[in-house]
mmCIF file of C-alpha atoms in Angstrom:
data_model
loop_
_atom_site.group_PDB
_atom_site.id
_atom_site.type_symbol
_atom_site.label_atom_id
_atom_site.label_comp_id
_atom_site.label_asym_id
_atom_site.label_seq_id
_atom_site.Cartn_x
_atom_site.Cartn_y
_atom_site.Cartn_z
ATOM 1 C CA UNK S 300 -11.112 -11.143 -1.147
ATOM 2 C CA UNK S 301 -12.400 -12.251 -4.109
ATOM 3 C CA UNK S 302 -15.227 -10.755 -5.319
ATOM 4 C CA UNK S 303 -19.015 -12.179 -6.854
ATOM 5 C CA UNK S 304 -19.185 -9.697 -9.170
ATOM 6 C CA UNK S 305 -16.814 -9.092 -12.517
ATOM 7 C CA UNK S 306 -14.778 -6.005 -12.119
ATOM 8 C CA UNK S 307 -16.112 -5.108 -15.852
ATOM 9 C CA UNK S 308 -19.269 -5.129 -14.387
ATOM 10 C CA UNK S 309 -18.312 -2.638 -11.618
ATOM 11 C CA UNK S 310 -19.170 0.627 -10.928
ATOM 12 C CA UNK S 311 -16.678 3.486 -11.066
ATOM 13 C CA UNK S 312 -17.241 4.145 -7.320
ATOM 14 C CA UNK S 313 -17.045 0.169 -6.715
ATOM 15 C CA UNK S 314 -13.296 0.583 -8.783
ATOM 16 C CA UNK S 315 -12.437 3.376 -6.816
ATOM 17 C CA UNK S 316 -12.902 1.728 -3.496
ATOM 18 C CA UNK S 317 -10.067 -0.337 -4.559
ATOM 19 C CA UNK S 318 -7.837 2.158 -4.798
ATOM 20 C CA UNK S 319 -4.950 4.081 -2.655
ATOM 21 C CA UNK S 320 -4.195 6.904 -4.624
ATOM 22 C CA UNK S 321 -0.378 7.263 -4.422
ATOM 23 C CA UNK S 322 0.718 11.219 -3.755
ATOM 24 C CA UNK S 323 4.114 10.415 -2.359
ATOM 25 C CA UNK S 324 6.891 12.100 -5.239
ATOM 26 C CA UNK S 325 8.962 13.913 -3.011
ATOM 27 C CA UNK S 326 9.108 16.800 -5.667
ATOM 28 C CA UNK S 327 5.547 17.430 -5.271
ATOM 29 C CA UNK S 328 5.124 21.198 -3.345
ATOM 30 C CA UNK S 329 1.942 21.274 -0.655
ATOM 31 C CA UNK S 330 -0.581 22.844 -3.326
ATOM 32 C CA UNK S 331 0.236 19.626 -5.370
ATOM 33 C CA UNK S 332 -0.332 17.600 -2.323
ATOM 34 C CA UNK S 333 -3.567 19.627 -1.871
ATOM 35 C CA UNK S 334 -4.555 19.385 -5.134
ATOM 36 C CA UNK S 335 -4.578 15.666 -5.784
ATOM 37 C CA UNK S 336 -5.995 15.087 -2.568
ATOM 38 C CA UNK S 337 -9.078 16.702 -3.518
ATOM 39 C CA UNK S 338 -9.029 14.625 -6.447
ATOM 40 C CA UNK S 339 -8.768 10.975 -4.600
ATOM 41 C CA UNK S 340 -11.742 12.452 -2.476
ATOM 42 C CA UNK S 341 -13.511 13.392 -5.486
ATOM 43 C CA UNK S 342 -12.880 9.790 -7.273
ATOM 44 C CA UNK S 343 -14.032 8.160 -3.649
ATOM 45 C CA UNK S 344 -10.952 6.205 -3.288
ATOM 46 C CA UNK S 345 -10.363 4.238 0.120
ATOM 47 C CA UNK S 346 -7.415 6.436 0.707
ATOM 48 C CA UNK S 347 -4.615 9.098 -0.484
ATOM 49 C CA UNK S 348 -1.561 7.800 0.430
ATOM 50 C CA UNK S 349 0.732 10.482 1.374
ATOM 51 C CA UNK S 350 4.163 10.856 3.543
ATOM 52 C CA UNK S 351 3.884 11.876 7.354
ATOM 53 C CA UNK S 352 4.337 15.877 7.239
ATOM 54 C CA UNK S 353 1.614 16.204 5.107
ATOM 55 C CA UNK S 354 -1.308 14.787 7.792
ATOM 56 C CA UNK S 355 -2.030 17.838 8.854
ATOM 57 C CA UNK S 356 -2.573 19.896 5.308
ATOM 58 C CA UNK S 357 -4.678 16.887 4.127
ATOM 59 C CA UNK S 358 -7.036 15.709 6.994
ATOM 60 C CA UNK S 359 -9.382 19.155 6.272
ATOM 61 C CA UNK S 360 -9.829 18.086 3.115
ATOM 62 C CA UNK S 361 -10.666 14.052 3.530
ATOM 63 C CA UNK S 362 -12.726 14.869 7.045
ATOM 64 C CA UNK S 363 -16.270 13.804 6.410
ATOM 65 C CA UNK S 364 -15.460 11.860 3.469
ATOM 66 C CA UNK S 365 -15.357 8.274 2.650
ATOM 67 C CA UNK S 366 -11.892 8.694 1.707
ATOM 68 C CA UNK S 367 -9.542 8.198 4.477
ATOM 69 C CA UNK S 368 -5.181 9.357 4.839
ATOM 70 C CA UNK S 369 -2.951 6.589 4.642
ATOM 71 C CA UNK S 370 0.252 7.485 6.011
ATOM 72 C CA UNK S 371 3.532 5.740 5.247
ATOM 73 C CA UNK S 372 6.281 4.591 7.393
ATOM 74 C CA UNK S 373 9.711 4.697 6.550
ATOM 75 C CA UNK S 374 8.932 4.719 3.765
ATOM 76 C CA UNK S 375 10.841 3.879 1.015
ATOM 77 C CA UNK S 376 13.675 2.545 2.092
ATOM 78 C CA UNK S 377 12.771 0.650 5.166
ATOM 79 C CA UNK S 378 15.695 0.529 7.163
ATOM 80 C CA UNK S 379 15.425 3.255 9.898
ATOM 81 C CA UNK S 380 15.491 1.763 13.498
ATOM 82 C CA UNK S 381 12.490 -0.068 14.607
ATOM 83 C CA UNK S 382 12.467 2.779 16.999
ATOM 84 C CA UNK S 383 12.428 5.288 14.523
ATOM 85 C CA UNK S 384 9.581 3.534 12.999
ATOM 86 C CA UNK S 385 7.633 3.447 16.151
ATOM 87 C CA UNK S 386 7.718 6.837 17.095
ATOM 88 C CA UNK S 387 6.437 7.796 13.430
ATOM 89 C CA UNK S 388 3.943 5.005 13.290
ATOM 90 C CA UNK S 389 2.232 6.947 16.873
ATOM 91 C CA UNK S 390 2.855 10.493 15.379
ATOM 92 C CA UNK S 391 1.091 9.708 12.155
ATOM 93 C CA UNK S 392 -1.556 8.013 14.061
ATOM 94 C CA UNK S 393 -2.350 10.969 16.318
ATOM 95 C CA UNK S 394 -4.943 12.070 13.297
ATOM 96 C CA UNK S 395 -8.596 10.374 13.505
ATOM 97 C CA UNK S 396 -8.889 10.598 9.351
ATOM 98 C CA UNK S 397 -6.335 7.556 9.060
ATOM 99 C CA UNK S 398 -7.423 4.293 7.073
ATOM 100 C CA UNK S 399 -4.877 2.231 7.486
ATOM 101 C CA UNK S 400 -0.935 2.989 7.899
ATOM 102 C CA UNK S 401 1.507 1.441 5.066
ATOM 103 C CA UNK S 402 5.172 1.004 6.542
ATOM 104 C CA UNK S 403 8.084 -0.664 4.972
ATOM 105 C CA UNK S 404 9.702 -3.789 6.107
ATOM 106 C CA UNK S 405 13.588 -4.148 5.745
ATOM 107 C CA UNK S 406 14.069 -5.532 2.592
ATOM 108 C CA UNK S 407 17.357 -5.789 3.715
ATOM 109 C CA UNK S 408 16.900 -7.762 6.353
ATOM 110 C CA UNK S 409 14.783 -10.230 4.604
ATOM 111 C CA UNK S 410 17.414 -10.533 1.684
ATOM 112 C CA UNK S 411 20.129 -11.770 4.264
ATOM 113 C CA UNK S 412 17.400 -14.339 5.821
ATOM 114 C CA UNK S 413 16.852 -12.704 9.178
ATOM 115 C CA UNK S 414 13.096 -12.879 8.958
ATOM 116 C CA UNK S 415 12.608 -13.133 12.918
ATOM 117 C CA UNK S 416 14.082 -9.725 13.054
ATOM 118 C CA UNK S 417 12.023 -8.790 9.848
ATOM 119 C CA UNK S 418 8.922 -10.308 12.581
ATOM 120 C CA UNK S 419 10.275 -8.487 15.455
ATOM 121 C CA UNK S 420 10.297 -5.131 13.449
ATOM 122 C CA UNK S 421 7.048 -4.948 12.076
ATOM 123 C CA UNK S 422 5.130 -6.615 15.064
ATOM 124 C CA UNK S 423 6.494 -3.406 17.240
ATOM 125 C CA UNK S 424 4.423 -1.101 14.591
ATOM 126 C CA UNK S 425 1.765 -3.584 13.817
ATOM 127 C CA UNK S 426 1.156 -3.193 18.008
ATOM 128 C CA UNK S 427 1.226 0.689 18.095
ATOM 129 C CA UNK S 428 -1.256 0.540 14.825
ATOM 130 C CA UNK S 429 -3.317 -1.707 16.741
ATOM 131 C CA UNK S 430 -3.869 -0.095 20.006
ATOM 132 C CA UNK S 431 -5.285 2.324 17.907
ATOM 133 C CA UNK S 432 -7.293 -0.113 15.837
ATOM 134 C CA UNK S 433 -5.708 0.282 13.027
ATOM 135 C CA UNK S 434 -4.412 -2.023 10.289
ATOM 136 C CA UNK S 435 -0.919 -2.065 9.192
ATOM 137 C CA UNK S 436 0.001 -2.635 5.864
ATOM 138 C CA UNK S 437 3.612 -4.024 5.609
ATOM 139 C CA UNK S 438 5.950 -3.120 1.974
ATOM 140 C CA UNK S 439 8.222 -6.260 1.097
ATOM 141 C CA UNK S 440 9.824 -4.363 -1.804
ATOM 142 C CA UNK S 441 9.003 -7.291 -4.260
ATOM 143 C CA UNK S 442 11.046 -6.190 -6.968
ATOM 144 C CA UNK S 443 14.566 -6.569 -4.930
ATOM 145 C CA UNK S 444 13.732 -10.339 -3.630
ATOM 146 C CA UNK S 445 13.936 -13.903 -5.378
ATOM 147 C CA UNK S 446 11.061 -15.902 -5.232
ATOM 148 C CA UNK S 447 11.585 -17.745 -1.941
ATOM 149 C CA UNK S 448 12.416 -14.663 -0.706
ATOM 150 C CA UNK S 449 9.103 -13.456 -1.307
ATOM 151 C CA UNK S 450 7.624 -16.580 -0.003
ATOM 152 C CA UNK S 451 9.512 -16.341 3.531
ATOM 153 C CA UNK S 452 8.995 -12.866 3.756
ATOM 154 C CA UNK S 453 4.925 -13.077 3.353
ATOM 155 C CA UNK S 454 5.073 -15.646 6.226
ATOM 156 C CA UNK S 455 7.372 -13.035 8.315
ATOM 157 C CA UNK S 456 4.551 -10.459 7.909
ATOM 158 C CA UNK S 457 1.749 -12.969 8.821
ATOM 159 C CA UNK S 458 4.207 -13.553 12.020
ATOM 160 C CA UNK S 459 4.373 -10.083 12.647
ATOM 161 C CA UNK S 460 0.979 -10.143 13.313
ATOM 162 C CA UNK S 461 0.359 -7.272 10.738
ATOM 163 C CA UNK S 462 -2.457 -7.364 8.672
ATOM 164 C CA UNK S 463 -1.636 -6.355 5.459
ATOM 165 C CA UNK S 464 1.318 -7.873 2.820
ATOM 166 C CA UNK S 465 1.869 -5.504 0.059
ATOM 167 C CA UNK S 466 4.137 -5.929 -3.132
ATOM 168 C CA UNK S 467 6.313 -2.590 -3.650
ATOM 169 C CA UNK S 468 6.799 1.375 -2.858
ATOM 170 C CA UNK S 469 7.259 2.008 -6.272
ATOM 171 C CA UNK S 470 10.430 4.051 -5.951
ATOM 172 C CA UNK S 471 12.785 0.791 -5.882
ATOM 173 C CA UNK S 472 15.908 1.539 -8.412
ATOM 174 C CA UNK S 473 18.778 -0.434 -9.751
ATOM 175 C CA UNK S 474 16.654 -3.886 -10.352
ATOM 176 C CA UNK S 475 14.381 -4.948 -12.955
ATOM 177 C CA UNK S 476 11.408 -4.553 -10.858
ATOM 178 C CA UNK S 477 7.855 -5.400 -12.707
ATOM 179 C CA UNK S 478 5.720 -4.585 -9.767
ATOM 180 C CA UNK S 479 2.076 -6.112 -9.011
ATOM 181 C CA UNK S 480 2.341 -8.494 -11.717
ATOM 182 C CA UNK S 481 -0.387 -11.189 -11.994
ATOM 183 C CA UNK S 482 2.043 -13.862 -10.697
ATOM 184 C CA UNK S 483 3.570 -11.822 -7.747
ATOM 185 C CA UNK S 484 0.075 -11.622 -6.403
ATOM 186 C CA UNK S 485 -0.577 -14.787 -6.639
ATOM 187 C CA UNK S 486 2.065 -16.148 -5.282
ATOM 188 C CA UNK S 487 1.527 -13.942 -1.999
ATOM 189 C CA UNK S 488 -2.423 -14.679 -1.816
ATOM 190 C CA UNK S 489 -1.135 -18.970 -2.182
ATOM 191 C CA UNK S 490 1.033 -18.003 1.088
ATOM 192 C CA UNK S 491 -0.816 -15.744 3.158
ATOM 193 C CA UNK S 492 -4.058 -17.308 2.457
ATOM 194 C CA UNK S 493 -6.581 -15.991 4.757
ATOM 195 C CA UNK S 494 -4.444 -14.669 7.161
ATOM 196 C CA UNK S 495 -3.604 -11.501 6.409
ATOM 197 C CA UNK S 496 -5.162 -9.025 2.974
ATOM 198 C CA UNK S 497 -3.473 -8.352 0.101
ATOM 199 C CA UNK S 498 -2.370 -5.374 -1.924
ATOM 200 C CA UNK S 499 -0.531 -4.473 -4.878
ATOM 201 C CA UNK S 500 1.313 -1.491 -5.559
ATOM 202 C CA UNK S 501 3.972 -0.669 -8.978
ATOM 203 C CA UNK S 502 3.542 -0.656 -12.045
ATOM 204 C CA UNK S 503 -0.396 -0.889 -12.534
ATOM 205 C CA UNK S 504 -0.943 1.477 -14.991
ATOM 206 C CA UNK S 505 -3.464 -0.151 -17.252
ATOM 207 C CA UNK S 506 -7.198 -0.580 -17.063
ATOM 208 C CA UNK S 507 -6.359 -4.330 -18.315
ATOM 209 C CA UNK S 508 -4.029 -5.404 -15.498
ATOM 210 C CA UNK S 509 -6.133 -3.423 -12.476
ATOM 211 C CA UNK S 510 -9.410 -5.448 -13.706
ATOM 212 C CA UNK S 511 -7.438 -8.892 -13.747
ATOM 213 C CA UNK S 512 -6.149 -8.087 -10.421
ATOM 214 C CA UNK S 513 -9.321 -7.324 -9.077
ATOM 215 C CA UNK S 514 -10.664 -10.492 -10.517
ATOM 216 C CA UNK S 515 -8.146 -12.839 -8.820
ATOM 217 C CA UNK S 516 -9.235 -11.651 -5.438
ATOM 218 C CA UNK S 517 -6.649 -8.985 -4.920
ATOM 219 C CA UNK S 518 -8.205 -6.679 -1.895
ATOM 220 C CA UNK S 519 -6.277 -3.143 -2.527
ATOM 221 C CA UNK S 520 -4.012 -1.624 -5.116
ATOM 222 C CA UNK S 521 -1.678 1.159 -4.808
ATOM 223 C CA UNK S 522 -1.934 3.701 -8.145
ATOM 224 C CA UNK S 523 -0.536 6.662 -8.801
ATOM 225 C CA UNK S 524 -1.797 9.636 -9.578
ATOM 226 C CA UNK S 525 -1.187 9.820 -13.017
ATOM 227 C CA UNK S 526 -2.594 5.991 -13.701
ATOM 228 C CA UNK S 527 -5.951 6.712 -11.774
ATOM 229 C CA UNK S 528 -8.106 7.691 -14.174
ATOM 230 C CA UNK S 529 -6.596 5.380 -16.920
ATOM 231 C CA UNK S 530 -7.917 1.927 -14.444
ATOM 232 C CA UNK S 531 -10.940 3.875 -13.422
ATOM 233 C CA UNK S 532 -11.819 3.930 -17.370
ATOM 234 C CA UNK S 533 -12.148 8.105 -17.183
ATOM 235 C CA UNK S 534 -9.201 8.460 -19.996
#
C-alpha cells in the first residue's frame, strides 16, 4: 500500500517496519541464528524470517516484542508434496510469536502452465494458515519465469486465496535472476491489484532501490542480514 509519506522522510523505525530480516543461510550454526535475531528485534523489524527448526530457539527472544517469526515453507525449492507442505505449514504454526508464514509455490509447476495445480497447492496451506488467522505469503521464484509467466502465476496466488505474492527466495541458481527489481514489482502490483499484498525479496541491497520500492507502494521487503543496515541508512 502506498504510502502518504516519502520514505526519505521516514523514520528508521517506520523503515524497519518494512522489513523481514532474512536469517535463512543454511550454514548459519544456532548462536548465529540467535544472534541476528536479537538484532531484527533490536532494529524493530516486522519479522526474522527463519527456517522451521529454529521456532523454538527464536520465539524467547521475539516474545513481547513488536517483531514477530516468520517461518518458511518448503522453502527454497518448492516442490515437496502439498502434503508435505501442510504438515509443516501446522507444525510451524503451533508457535503464537508467528507474523505471517512465507511458503514457496512450485515454480515448476507454474513453468509447465499447470497453474490450477499451482492454485490447488497453495490454497491447501493458505487454509491451514488461515484457520489460524494467519496470512500466507506465497514465493513465485521470479527470477526462473518469463514475463507471462509471472503474470499467470500472480493470478494463481490470488486464486489460491493466499494473501501475499512475493518475488524470490533468494537462493535461486543457474539463471540470471535480478530479484525485486522496480519493474518486477510493478508488474505484480498491475496484476494483483488490491487483492492480495505485495513483497519483494533478492537482491535489495541498496538504500536507493529499498526507498524507490517503498515509494511505489510496495507493502514488505525481504533483506538480508548483511543489507539491513545499508537500507536502514545505519552504514
Amino acid at each position: 500500500m502506498k504510502s502518504n509519506k516519502q520514505a526519505k522522510d521516514m523514520s528508521i523505525e517506520e523503515l524497519a517496519s518494512y522489513i523481514d530480516y532474512s536469517v535463512l543461510k543454511p550454514e548459519f550454526t544456532p548462536d548465529e541464528i540467535v544472534k541476528y535475531c536479537k538484532k531484527g528485534v533490536e532494529l524493530k523489524v516486522a519479522q526474522v524470517c527463519i527456517s522451521p527448526g529454529y521456532m523454538k530457539l527464536c520465539e524467547p527472544i521475539v516474545r513481547g516484542t513488536q517483531t514477530k517469526i516468520g517461518p518458511t515453507c518448503d522453502f527454497p525449492f518448492g516442490n515437496s508434496s502439498t502434503e508435505s507442505k501442510v504438515a509443516q505449514a501446522k507444525l510451524a504454526l503451533e508457535s503464537d510469536c508467528v507474523g505471517e508464514l512465507d511458503m514457496v509455490a512450485n515454480f515448476g509447476l507454474i513453468r509447465a502452465g499447470k497453474y490450477d495445480e499451482v492454485a490447488k497447492d497453495i490454497k491447501a496451506v493458505a487454509d491451514v494458515c488461515h484457520e489460524k488467522g494467519i496470512e500466507c505469503k506465497v514465493i513465485i521464484e521470479t527470477g526462473a519465469l518469463n514475463e507471462q509467466q509471472i503474470r499467470n502465476a500472480c493470478h494463481a496466488v490470488v486464486k489460491g486465496q493466499a494473501d501475499w505474492i512475493k518475488t524470490s527466495t533468494g537462493f535461486l541458481t543457474g539463471y540470471d535472476d535480478h530479484g525485486a527489481t522496480c519493474e518486477i514489482i510493478q508488474m505484480m502490483m498491475d496484476e494483483v491489484g488490491d487483492q492480495i499484498k505485495v513483497k519483494g525479496s533478492g537482491h535489495i541491497r541498496t538504500r536507493e532501490h529499498f526507498l524507490e520500492l517503498i515509494d511505489m507502494g510496495i507493502d514488505r521487503m525481504g533483506v538480508g542480514y548483511k543489507s539491513v543496515p545499508v537500507v536502514l541508512g545505519l552504514e
